Amino acid sequence: MVIIKTTMKKCMETDKPLISILMAVYEPNMDWLKEQLISLNDQTYPNLRLYVRDDCSPSVSFEEIQFCVKGCISAFEFNIARNEKNLGSNKTFEQLTKEAEGDYFAYCDQDDVWLSEKLETLITELQKHNAQLVCSDVVVIDEQGTQTASSIQNVRPRHIFCSGENLAGTLIYRNFVIGCTMLIPAKIAKDACPFAKNMVHDHYLALYVGINGKIYSYPKPLIKYRIHDGNQTGVLSKISTKEDYVKKHMGAFFERIDELSKRFSFEELTLAKKWANARKDNYNGKPLGMYHLWKLRNVNKTTSLFELIGLRMPSFLFGWVVRLIQKGKI
């Protein structure tokens, strides 16, 4: 593991809590990375630190990443490290969470652009609403940086933001917290380690807070969120066939529920496990499988109805429907 630590020549004295920005990097588009770093450097919040960890990018050198960070960040301290082997984004963010210091953590992707007031707004809203996690909406941009939507809900109609306590029952099935807009107390993030293997880091942290804490969703966009072919998340991402759906979507949910059941115990999780078994029985054509899924449909009505109908469609029709869902048409 290679670690480079840099201290600013001029350090601004402040009584504000320290927010550490945690950025996982892998095969970055250097123009996008530079744009992101400049937007971090331009944040109006006065007490920041940046932790960058490269997940063994095969064709972008560690030296190039170091040079880019050093050339863009001048307003606060930064720490640059490189994994000894490729760990994936989830484990890389977990490592950043374990090693970082600070009062609050803000998770950062390598290809977005943050509005200058982002962190100042988030910490104000978190404290105002006495929340343990705060997130926001986003403006969507394309590969050229052109705005294509004023809200994530314009491109993902089923993305519904929630605020309040006891949101774990919702977060088991869908994540409304966009990780690169999230601010969370460092102690909570560290206590949540190790991250669940079968969940993206932001989804897991949101669920962890949702079990016993309060989440607040700020309704206005605070970043320019770049959607492109390399994005790792999205509705039914990388699914085109029934086989893909069963393995990557249904299978991932079964593994997630199994892992969470070993860590937590709450009523909604028990119900989710029953629903997962009904989904499996329905797909496998077991006696009463369809009936049990129909009976539990209100646990997650959209997915239940889709599987009751969609998994009985001809393969070509199933693929066509999935493409419409991915494009946000239905």
mmCIF file of C-alpha atoms in Angstrom:
data_model
loop_
_atom_site.group_PDB
_atom_site.id
_atom_site.type_symbol
_atom_site.label_atom_id
_atom_site.label_comp_id
_atom_site.label_asym_id
_atom_site.label_seq_id
_atom_site.Cartn_x
_atom_site.Cartn_y
_atom_site.Cartn_z
ATOM 1 C CA MET A 1 0.000 0.000 0.000
ATOM 2 C CA VAL A 2 1.351 3.398 -0.998
ATOM 3 C CA ILE A 3 0.297 6.433 1.033
ATOM 4 C CA ILE A 4 1.070 10.056 0.302
ATOM 5 C CA LYS A 5 0.184 12.646 2.928
ATOM 6 C CA THR A 6 0.235 16.360 2.247
ATOM 7 C CA THR A 7 -0.337 19.240 4.627
ATOM 8 C CA MET A 8 -1.390 22.702 3.466
ATOM 9 C CA LYS A 9 1.070 25.483 3.903
ATOM 10 C CA LYS A 10 -1.721 27.642 5.267
ATOM 11 C CA CYS A 11 -4.267 26.022 7.539
ATOM 12 C CA MET A 12 -7.446 27.932 8.264
ATOM 13 C CA GLU A 13 -8.242 27.997 11.966
ATOM 14 C CA THR A 14 -11.886 27.207 12.651
ATOM 15 C CA ASP A 15 -14.115 25.848 15.370
ATOM 16 C CA LYS A 16 -16.258 24.065 12.782
ATOM 17 C CA PRO A 17 -16.382 20.228 12.883
ATOM 18 C CA LEU A 18 -13.995 18.488 10.488
ATOM 19 C CA ILE A 19 -15.656 16.984 7.420
ATOM 20 C CA SER A 20 -13.534 14.386 5.664
ATOM 21 C CA ILE A 21 -14.282 13.692 2.003
ATOM 22 C CA LEU A 22 -13.759 10.030 1.109
ATOM 23 C CA MET A 23 -13.075 9.392 -2.578
ATOM 24 C CA ALA A 24 -12.620 5.961 -4.137
ATOM 25 C CA VAL A 25 -10.898 6.070 -7.532
ATOM 26 C CA TYR A 26 -10.671 3.449 -10.276
ATOM 27 C CA GLU A 27 -9.655 3.987 -13.903
ATOM 28 C CA PRO A 28 -10.708 7.643 -13.721
ATOM 29 C CA ASN A 29 -11.391 9.840 -16.707
ATOM 30 C CA MET A 30 -8.771 12.425 -15.797
ATOM 31 C CA ASP A 31 -10.768 15.377 -17.143
ATOM 32 C CA TRP A 32 -13.744 14.385 -15.015
ATOM 33 C CA LEU A 33 -11.544 13.729 -12.001
ATOM 34 C CA LYS A 34 -9.970 17.159 -12.330
ATOM 35 C CA GLU A 35 -13.378 18.801 -12.588
ATOM 36 C CA GLN A 36 -14.554 16.941 -9.484
ATOM 37 C CA LEU A 37 -11.448 17.846 -7.483
ATOM 38 C CA ILE A 38 -11.746 21.522 -8.382
ATOM 39 C CA SER A 39 -15.357 21.484 -7.169
ATOM 40 C CA LEU A 40 -14.154 20.008 -3.852
ATOM 41 C CA ASN A 41 -11.499 22.671 -3.542
ATOM 42 C CA ASP A 42 -14.164 25.339 -4.089
ATOM 43 C CA GLN A 43 -16.386 24.216 -1.194
ATOM 44 C CA THR A 44 -17.489 27.084 1.052
ATOM 45 C CA TYR A 45 -17.316 24.960 4.223
ATOM 46 C CA PRO A 46 -14.068 25.944 5.981
ATOM 47 C CA ASN A 47 -12.812 22.754 7.692
ATOM 48 C CA LEU A 48 -12.205 19.901 5.260
ATOM 49 C CA ARG A 49 -9.825 17.041 4.593
ATOM 50 C CA LEU A 50 -9.690 14.758 1.545
ATOM 51 C CA TYR A 51 -8.864 11.051 1.493
ATOM 52 C CA VAL A 52 -8.306 9.520 -1.952
ATOM 53 C CA ARG A 53 -7.794 5.770 -2.435
ATOM 54 C CA ASP A 54 -6.997 4.271 -5.842
ATOM 55 C CA ASP A 55 -8.286 0.717 -6.284
ATOM 56 C CA CYS A 56 -5.299 -0.433 -8.375
ATOM 57 C CA SER A 57 -6.290 1.272 -11.630
ATOM 58 C CA PRO A 58 -4.622 -0.845 -14.363
ATOM 59 C CA SER A 59 -4.103 1.820 -17.024
ATOM 60 C CA VAL A 60 -4.045 5.086 -15.045
ATOM 61 C CA SER A 61 -0.854 5.377 -13.016
ATOM 62 C CA PHE A 62 -0.848 6.221 -9.324
ATOM 63 C CA GLU A 63 1.599 9.019 -10.138
ATOM 64 C CA GLU A 64 -0.899 10.561 -12.562
ATOM 65 C CA ILE A 65 -3.627 10.487 -9.919
ATOM 66 C CA GLN A 66 -1.281 12.022 -7.339
ATOM 67 C CA PHE A 67 -0.296 14.786 -9.761
ATOM 68 C CA CYS A 68 -3.951 15.585 -10.477
ATOM 69 C CA VAL A 69 -4.879 15.772 -6.788
ATOM 70 C CA LYS A 70 -1.857 17.918 -5.927
ATOM 71 C CA GLY A 71 -2.603 20.253 -8.812
ATOM 72 C CA CYS A 72 -6.263 20.751 -7.889
ATOM 73 C CA ILE A 73 -6.414 20.734 -4.079
ATOM 74 C CA SER A 74 -4.933 23.759 -2.335
ATOM 75 C CA ALA A 75 -7.581 24.751 0.241
ATOM 76 C CA PHE A 76 -7.207 21.812 2.665
ATOM 77 C CA GLU A 77 -5.136 18.748 3.575
ATOM 78 C CA PHE A 78 -5.314 15.566 1.556
ATOM 79 C CA ASN A 79 -4.168 11.965 1.847
ATOM 80 C CA ILE A 80 -3.643 9.720 -1.209
ATOM 81 C CA ALA A 81 -3.339 5.932 -1.000
ATOM 82 C CA ARG A 82 -3.382 2.954 -3.340
ATOM 83 C CA ASN A 83 -4.724 -0.509 -2.587
ATOM 84 C CA GLU A 84 -2.270 -3.399 -2.803
ATOM 85 C CA LYS A 85 -4.814 -5.287 -4.914
ATOM 86 C CA ASN A 86 -8.168 -4.508 -6.495
ATOM 87 C CA LEU A 87 -10.879 -4.618 -3.822
ATOM 88 C CA GLY A 88 -13.900 -3.113 -5.588
ATOM 89 C CA SER A 89 -15.604 0.140 -4.674
ATOM 90 C CA ASN A 90 -17.444 -1.217 -1.626
ATOM 91 C CA LYS A 91 -14.324 -2.490 0.129
ATOM 92 C CA THR A 92 -12.370 0.591 -0.917
ATOM 93 C CA PHE A 93 -14.957 2.884 0.667
ATOM 94 C CA GLU A 94 -14.898 0.641 3.745
ATOM 95 C CA GLN A 95 -11.119 1.015 3.982
ATOM 96 C CA LEU A 96 -11.438 4.788 3.629
ATOM 97 C CA THR A 97 -14.046 4.798 6.400
ATOM 98 C CA LYS A 98 -11.789 2.840 8.734
ATOM 99 C CA GLU A 99 -8.678 4.938 8.179
ATOM 100 C CA ALA A 100 -10.117 8.456 7.907
ATOM 101 C CA GLU A 101 -10.232 10.937 10.754
ATOM 102 C CA GLY A 102 -12.875 13.617 11.192
ATOM 103 C CA ASP A 103 -16.255 14.388 12.711
ATOM 104 C CA TYR A 104 -18.324 13.758 9.578
ATOM 105 C CA PHE A 105 -17.745 11.792 6.383
ATOM 106 C CA ALA A 106 -18.876 12.791 2.882
ATOM 107 C CA TYR A 107 -18.562 10.018 0.286
ATOM 108 C CA CYS A 108 -17.367 11.096 -3.136
ATOM 109 C CA ASP A 109 -17.352 9.604 -6.632
ATOM 110 C CA GLN A 110 -14.695 10.445 -9.219
ATOM 111 C CA ASP A 111 -16.880 11.773 -12.019
ATOM 112 C CA ASP A 112 -19.416 14.247 -10.557
ATOM 113 C CA VAL A 113 -19.283 17.959 -9.812
ATOM 114 C CA TRP A 114 -20.233 19.334 -6.400
ATOM 115 C CA LEU A 115 -21.937 22.692 -6.020
ATOM 116 C CA SER A 116 -19.763 24.971 -3.891
ATOM 117 C CA GLU A 117 -22.326 25.165 -1.060
ATOM 118 C CA LYS A 118 -22.886 21.402 -0.871
ATOM 119 C CA LEU A 119 -21.107 20.522 2.367
ATOM 120 C CA GLU A 120 -22.048 23.715 4.151
ATOM 121 C CA THR A 121 -25.712 23.069 3.316
ATOM 122 C CA LEU A 122 -25.603 19.395 4.307
ATOM 123 C CA ILE A 123 -24.092 19.930 7.749
ATOM 124 C CA THR A 124 -26.526 22.778 8.423
ATOM 125 C CA GLU A 125 -29.495 20.599 7.464
ATOM 126 C CA LEU A 126 -28.217 17.582 9.416
ATOM 127 C CA GLN A 127 -27.902 19.642 12.581
ATOM 128 C CA LYS A 128 -31.155 21.519 11.981
ATOM 129 C CA HIS A 129 -33.176 18.306 11.664
ATOM 130 C CA ASN A 130 -31.210 16.385 14.328
ATOM 131 C CA ALA A 131 -30.553 13.640 11.772
ATOM 132 C CA GLN A 132 -27.863 10.963 11.660
ATOM 133 C CA LEU A 133 -27.653 11.021 7.861
ATOM 134 C CA VAL A 134 -28.518 13.670 5.306
ATOM 135 C CA CYS A 135 -28.587 13.422 1.510
ATOM 136 C CA SER A 136 -29.887 15.511 -1.367
ATOM 137 C CA ASP A 137 -31.279 15.497 -4.873
ATOM 138 C CA VAL A 138 -28.990 15.976 -7.893
ATOM 139 C CA VAL A 139 -28.876 17.706 -11.248
ATOM 140 C CA VAL A 140 -28.116 15.112 -13.927
ATOM 141 C CA ILE A 141 -25.405 15.782 -16.519
ATOM 142 C CA ASP A 142 -24.093 13.720 -19.424
ATOM 143 C CA GLU A 143 -20.561 12.832 -20.486
ATOM 144 C CA GLN A 144 -20.024 16.320 -21.906
ATOM 145 C CA GLY A 145 -21.240 18.000 -18.691
ATOM 146 C CA THR A 146 -24.508 19.151 -20.264
ATOM 147 C CA GLN A 147 -27.511 19.147 -17.958
ATOM 148 C CA THR A 148 -30.067 16.546 -19.002
ATOM 149 C CA ALA A 149 -32.401 16.629 -15.983
ATOM 150 C CA SER A 150 -33.061 18.936 -13.034
ATOM 151 C CA SER A 151 -33.680 16.005 -10.661
ATOM 152 C CA ILE A 152 -32.817 12.313 -10.426
ATOM 153 C CA GLN A 153 -36.572 11.693 -10.430
ATOM 154 C CA ASN A 154 -36.759 12.943 -14.017
ATOM 155 C CA VAL A 155 -34.687 9.980 -15.201
ATOM 156 C CA ARG A 156 -35.601 7.469 -12.480
ATOM 157 C CA PRO A 157 -39.324 7.991 -11.789
ATOM 158 C CA ARG A 158 -39.413 5.389 -9.020
ATOM 159 C CA HIS A 159 -36.690 7.170 -7.043
ATOM 160 C CA ILE A 160 -38.668 8.574 -4.102
ATOM 161 C CA PHE A 161 -36.803 10.445 -1.367
ATOM 162 C CA CYS A 162 -37.860 9.815 2.228
ATOM 163 C CA SER A 163 -37.175 11.581 5.521
ATOM 164 C CA GLY A 164 -37.732 10.534 9.105
ATOM 165 C CA GLU A 165 -37.103 7.684 11.526
ATOM 166 C CA ASN A 166 -37.696 3.946 11.191
ATOM 167 C CA LEU A 167 -36.958 3.868 7.456
ATOM 168 C CA ALA A 168 -35.255 0.466 7.475
ATOM 169 C CA GLY A 169 -38.438 -1.208 6.214
ATOM 170 C CA THR A 170 -38.239 0.916 3.083
ATOM 171 C CA LEU A 171 -34.479 0.696 2.662
ATOM 172 C CA ILE A 172 -34.454 -3.104 2.633
ATOM 173 C CA TYR A 173 -36.024 -2.983 -0.834
ATOM 174 C CA ARG A 174 -34.774 0.216 -2.409
ATOM 175 C CA ASN A 175 -32.176 2.851 -1.704
ATOM 176 C CA PHE A 176 -33.122 6.503 -2.060
ATOM 177 C CA VAL A 177 -29.835 7.824 -0.615
ATOM 178 C CA ILE A 178 -27.448 8.818 -3.407
ATOM 179 C CA GLY A 179 -24.066 8.113 -1.838
ATOM 180 C CA CYS A 180 -22.207 11.040 -3.363
ATOM 181 C CA THR A 181 -24.714 13.427 -1.740
ATOM 182 C CA MET A 182 -24.519 11.841 1.704
ATOM 183 C CA LEU A 183 -23.139 13.274 4.955
ATOM 184 C CA ILE A 184 -22.931 11.044 8.035
ATOM 185 C CA PRO A 185 -21.251 11.335 11.462
ATOM 186 C CA ALA A 186 -17.897 9.548 11.338
ATOM 187 C CA LYS A 187 -18.609 7.517 14.471
ATOM 188 C CA ILE A 188 -21.773 6.025 12.980
ATOM 189 C CA ALA A 189 -19.977 5.134 9.730
ATOM 190 C CA LYS A 190 -17.109 3.506 11.625
ATOM 191 C CA ASP A 191 -19.491 1.593 13.904
ATOM 192 C CA ALA A 192 -21.223 0.246 10.764
ATOM 193 C CA CYS A 193 -18.003 -1.454 9.595
ATOM 194 C CA PRO A 194 -17.517 -3.955 8.127
ATOM 195 C CA PHE A 195 -19.887 -3.022 5.311
ATOM 196 C CA ALA A 196 -22.303 -5.676 4.068
ATOM 197 C CA LYS A 197 -20.771 -7.618 1.174
ATOM 198 C CA ASN A 198 -23.985 -7.726 -0.818
ATOM 199 C CA MET A 199 -24.923 -4.038 -0.674
ATOM 200 C CA VAL A 200 -23.435 -0.895 -2.155
ATOM 201 C CA HIS A 201 -21.821 1.168 0.615
ATOM 202 C CA ASP A 202 -24.366 3.994 0.527
ATOM 203 C CA HIS A 203 -27.326 1.602 0.633
ATOM 204 C CA TYR A 204 -25.848 -0.262 3.592
ATOM 205 C CA LEU A 205 -25.047 2.906 5.546
ATOM 206 C CA ALA A 206 -28.541 4.261 4.879
ATOM 207 C CA LEU A 207 -30.090 1.007 6.128
ATOM 208 C CA TYR A 208 -27.802 1.008 9.168
ATOM 209 C CA VAL A 209 -28.991 4.508 10.104
ATOM 210 C CA GLY A 210 -32.576 3.670 9.151
ATOM 211 C CA ILE A 211 -32.774 0.912 11.769
ATOM 212 C CA ASN A 212 -32.306 3.189 14.782
ATOM 213 C CA GLY A 213 -31.715 6.721 13.514
ATOM 214 C CA LYS A 214 -33.134 9.558 11.462
ATOM 215 C CA ILE A 215 -32.507 10.400 7.812
ATOM 216 C CA TYR A 216 -33.246 13.742 6.192
ATOM 217 C CA SER A 217 -33.480 14.152 2.412
ATOM 218 C CA TYR A 218 -32.747 17.736 1.369
ATOM 219 C CA PRO A 219 -35.087 18.427 -1.573
ATOM 220 C CA LYS A 220 -32.755 20.584 -3.686
ATOM 221 C CA PRO A 221 -29.845 19.397 -5.872
ATOM 222 C CA LEU A 222 -26.373 19.869 -4.409
ATOM 223 C CA ILE A 223 -24.280 18.110 -7.060
ATOM 224 C CA LYS A 224 -24.108 17.595 -10.797
ATOM 225 C CA TYR A 225 -24.463 13.828 -11.099
ATOM 226 C CA ARG A 226 -22.862 12.414 -14.229
ATOM 227 C CA ILE A 227 -24.725 9.486 -15.808
ATOM 228 C CA HIS A 228 -22.663 7.598 -18.382
ATOM 229 C CA ASP A 229 -21.990 4.059 -19.581
ATOM 230 C CA GLY A 230 -19.532 3.415 -16.761
ATOM 231 C CA ASN A 231 -21.943 4.089 -13.895
ATOM 232 C CA GLN A 232 -22.135 1.125 -11.514
ATOM 233 C CA THR A 233 -25.687 1.664 -10.304
ATOM 234 C CA GLY A 234 -29.073 2.149 -11.925
ATOM 235 C CA VAL A 235 -32.452 0.475 -12.243
ATOM 236 C CA LEU A 236 -31.898 -3.177 -13.268
ATOM 237 C CA SER A 237 -28.316 -2.311 -14.187
ATOM 238 C CA LYS A 238 -26.595 -4.833 -16.510
ATOM 239 C CA ILE A 239 -29.722 -6.987 -16.807
ATOM 240 C CA SER A 240 -31.127 -7.980 -20.201
ATOM 241 C CA THR A 241 -32.463 -11.544 -19.817
ATOM 242 C CA LYS A 242 -34.498 -13.560 -17.329
ATOM 243 C CA GLU A 243 -31.335 -15.409 -16.386
ATOM 244 C CA ASP A 244 -29.603 -12.104 -15.642
ATOM 245 C CA TYR A 245 -32.568 -10.961 -13.578
ATOM 246 C CA VAL A 246 -32.710 -14.117 -11.483
ATOM 247 C CA LYS A 247 -28.953 -14.248 -10.869
ATOM 248 C CA LYS A 248 -28.097 -10.559 -10.475
ATOM 249 C CA HIS A 249 -31.325 -9.083 -9.105
ATOM 250 C CA MET A 250 -33.210 -11.815 -7.266
ATOM 251 C CA GLY A 251 -30.061 -13.645 -6.230
ATOM 252 C CA ALA A 252 -28.440 -10.472 -4.903
ATOM 253 C CA PHE A 253 -31.526 -9.754 -2.798
ATOM 254 C CA PHE A 254 -31.546 -13.265 -1.309
ATOM 255 C CA GLU A 255 -27.854 -12.944 -0.395
ATOM 256 C CA ARG A 256 -28.456 -9.474 1.059
ATOM 257 C CA ILE A 257 -31.328 -10.645 3.277
ATOM 258 C CA ASP A 258 -29.333 -13.657 4.426
ATOM 259 C CA GLU A 259 -26.356 -11.499 5.402
ATOM 260 C CA LEU A 260 -28.480 -8.831 7.101
ATOM 261 C CA SER A 261 -30.361 -11.490 9.084
ATOM 262 C CA LYS A 262 -27.054 -12.529 10.646
ATOM 263 C CA ARG A 263 -26.381 -8.937 11.759
ATOM 264 C CA PHE A 264 -29.752 -7.431 12.641
ATOM 265 C CA SER A 265 -33.150 -8.417 13.945
ATOM 266 C CA PHE A 266 -36.245 -6.337 13.293
ATOM 267 C CA GLU A 267 -39.784 -7.055 12.162
ATOM 268 C CA GLU A 268 -39.473 -5.748 8.608
ATOM 269 C CA LEU A 269 -36.418 -7.924 7.995
ATOM 270 C CA THR A 270 -38.306 -11.058 9.050
ATOM 271 C CA LEU A 271 -41.098 -10.160 6.621
ATOM 272 C CA ALA A 272 -38.568 -9.493 3.868
ATOM 273 C CA LYS A 273 -37.156 -12.991 4.333
ATOM 274 C CA LYS A 274 -40.625 -14.526 3.925
ATOM 275 C CA TRP A 275 -41.163 -12.454 0.770
ATOM 276 C CA ALA A 276 -37.783 -13.518 -0.608
ATOM 277 C CA ASN A 277 -38.706 -17.172 -0.155
ATOM 278 C CA ALA A 278 -42.058 -16.589 -1.881
ATOM 279 C CA ARG A 279 -40.248 -14.989 -4.841
ATOM 280 C CA LYS A 280 -37.939 -17.972 -5.098
ATOM 281 C CA ASP A 281 -40.832 -20.451 -4.938
ATOM 282 C CA ASN A 282 -42.745 -18.476 -7.575
ATOM 283 C CA TYR A 283 -39.802 -18.516 -9.980
ATOM 284 C CA ASN A 284 -39.126 -22.208 -9.405
ATOM 285 C CA GLY A 285 -42.786 -23.054 -10.040
ATOM 286 C CA LYS A 286 -43.294 -24.695 -6.667
ATOM 287 C CA PRO A 287 -46.841 -25.520 -5.559
ATOM 288 C CA LEU A 288 -48.505 -22.415 -4.077
ATOM 289 C CA GLY A 289 -45.407 -20.325 -4.940
ATOM 290 C CA MET A 290 -47.434 -17.938 -7.046
ATOM 291 C CA TYR A 291 -50.148 -17.800 -4.380
ATOM 292 C CA HIS A 292 -47.673 -16.981 -1.584
ATOM 293 C CA LEU A 293 -46.061 -14.199 -3.618
ATOM 294 C CA TRP A 294 -49.480 -12.752 -4.421
ATOM 295 C CA LYS A 295 -50.416 -12.925 -0.743
ATOM 296 C CA LEU A 296 -47.228 -11.017 0.208
ATOM 297 C CA ARG A 297 -47.368 -8.638 -2.766
ATOM 298 C CA ASN A 298 -47.827 -5.536 -0.591
ATOM 299 C CA VAL A 299 -44.371 -6.051 0.888
ATOM 300 C CA ASN A 300 -43.065 -4.709 -2.424
ATOM 301 C CA LYS A 301 -45.955 -4.397 -4.834
ATOM 302 C CA THR A 302 -44.037 -3.231 -7.919
ATOM 303 C CA THR A 303 -41.494 -6.056 -7.825
ATOM 304 C CA SER A 304 -44.079 -8.686 -6.879
ATOM 305 C CA LEU A 305 -46.377 -7.828 -9.787
ATOM 306 C CA PHE A 306 -43.436 -7.592 -12.178
ATOM 307 C CA GLU A 307 -42.288 -11.099 -11.254
ATOM 308 C CA LEU A 308 -45.765 -12.616 -11.203
ATOM 309 C CA ILE A 309 -46.287 -11.364 -14.754
ATOM 310 C CA GLY A 310 -42.816 -10.742 -16.194
ATOM 311 C CA LEU A 311 -41.226 -14.063 -15.364
ATOM 312 C CA ARG A 312 -44.018 -15.761 -17.333
ATOM 313 C CA MET A 313 -43.445 -13.595 -20.422
ATOM 314 C CA PRO A 314 -41.621 -14.864 -23.505
ATOM 315 C CA SER A 315 -37.923 -14.009 -23.242
ATOM 316 C CA PHE A 316 -37.988 -11.391 -26.028
ATOM 317 C CA LEU A 317 -40.885 -9.553 -24.390
ATOM 318 C CA PHE A 318 -39.228 -9.695 -20.969
ATOM 319 C CA GLY A 319 -36.063 -8.130 -22.406
ATOM 320 C CA TRP A 320 -38.073 -5.359 -24.080
ATOM 321 C CA VAL A 321 -39.844 -4.490 -20.812
ATOM 322 C CA VAL A 322 -36.543 -4.440 -18.908
ATOM 323 C CA ARG A 323 -35.065 -1.986 -21.442
ATOM 324 C CA LEU A 324 -38.061 0.322 -20.983
ATOM 325 C CA ILE A 325 -37.601 0.189 -17.199
ATOM 326 C CA GLN A 326 -33.879 0.964 -17.510
ATOM 327 C CA LYS A 327 -34.679 4.021 -19.645
ATOM 328 C CA GLY A 328 -37.267 5.217 -17.117
ATOM 329 C CA LYS A 329 -40.122 4.806 -19.576
ATOM 330 C CA ILE A 330 -42.169 2.634 -17.215
#
